[in-house]
């Protein structure tokens, strides 16, 4: 019993004092507790060490390959074949140097009381501790930042691809490439850089471009083209006022697979850029120059030499740009499939002279023809053949305008007399078109008809009063979207038209119906809502023949079902 208590009284400081000369100030006859304690407890020190080590091993938990989360009434075990806690399962507490200093200062021979301290909780990495009453590991916070470094590169590429599709390659890939080497390798994958859109992000709006900034822009484009754009397909620039030609030339030189070029609200595109496109970009098929200033002579020369490879063209109406339409009607782009001419809403001069028959002969493969806010003036060729085929492959025709339109039934027939595949017809603002003119068209499967009148002060005088029922009767089986906003058809005519749509309930494909500003009545509306269960957009704003509280836009089938209850 005495040996055991003596062993417990020994401390690490007394063992170190064994090799230190005596400085207690006692004589030879004085008590010598150190020698006596050494003789009596030499074997017990070893036992104390063994017990201490044994006790420590017993309290140390085994290394686990899983993590246990404890809730109020359940335990959740999350297994992990590659545990994030490499090495020891816990980090032992550091030895305190202050204890040793205090122990050295003790007077020899004085019994040292061992301070009883509770065993420290083993603290795991990432702030995971062990509870006193259980052996469960309960994570306080999950802050493991190494997950991205352990993912396969193919998985990271797939994740980045989802973001690129939604937000674009720039600046996302430039930023994630600076995280670590693995992320940089994944962000450098050429498959992620096939579609790139660059805005003006080097200087603030309204600030002048300094020479250093200009050099930085050029160096950046050179590096991107040489290291990232090897598989580039679609390239776009927005709101560039300088270095546009330089950027286009670099992209054309280093991107042999370029298929689409978009320049929107850009200025300063010279003929040298089009010359570079002709030399290097042999796969280019689409050119979009909407609201941009460019050298028209350079583009005309490019179309004369390489127009056979162009399939899509967008440009803005203007005195100089209209020469492009003249070149197209001469046959420089025989394989053209999309042609769009637009202008701003506040433009004053929107008249565009055009030879429809010449365009039909020059572009027989045209599928999409759009003239947005442009008033086409149809001119007839003197020596034109009467047996022209028109646009046999045309699927979309858009002649929408917010002002007065010259389009008549005869003009519409001259454009579409051979278009049996037409799916989309946009005639917004064309107040001279009549229902009889629409029903005479040779397109049996029209899916979208936009015939609303917007911002037209003379709509009440020029709109037809009846005949909408003929339109819905012809295309009731195929219409998916119908817009007749502000068309002043009679209540009886609208009721018959809605009944034709309701009779096509077996197809049930109508999804959008715009009746804003019309004379629709509750009975006519109830018939179409009851049968058309797929309808998810309904515009009833400014409908004077409906009760108060119902004149608004309804989105979603549930919202439209509630309207049906109110109509009852």
mmCIF file of C-alpha atoms in Angstrom, residues 91 119 131 181 195 350 451 490 506:
data_model
loop_
_atom_site.group_PDB
_atom_site.id
_atom_site.type_symbol
_atom_site.label_atom_id
_atom_site.label_comp_id
_atom_site.label_asym_id
_atom_site.label_seq_id
_atom_site.Cartn_x
_atom_site.Cartn_y
_atom_site.Cartn_z
ATOM 1 C CA UNK A 91 -4.916 14.988 -31.676
ATOM 2 C CA UNK A 119 -8.915 13.837 -19.001
ATOM 3 C CA UNK A 131 -19.048 13.549 -25.846
ATOM 4 C CA UNK A 181 -3.943 22.754 -60.250
ATOM 5 C CA UNK A 195 -19.028 28.982 -76.906
ATOM 6 C CA UNK A 350 -38.249 52.215 -91.217
ATOM 7 C CA UNK A 451 -51.868 39.102 -84.807
ATOM 8 C CA UNK A 490 -67.704 41.250 -82.196
ATOM 9 C CA UNK A 506 -58.916 15.829 -78.286
#
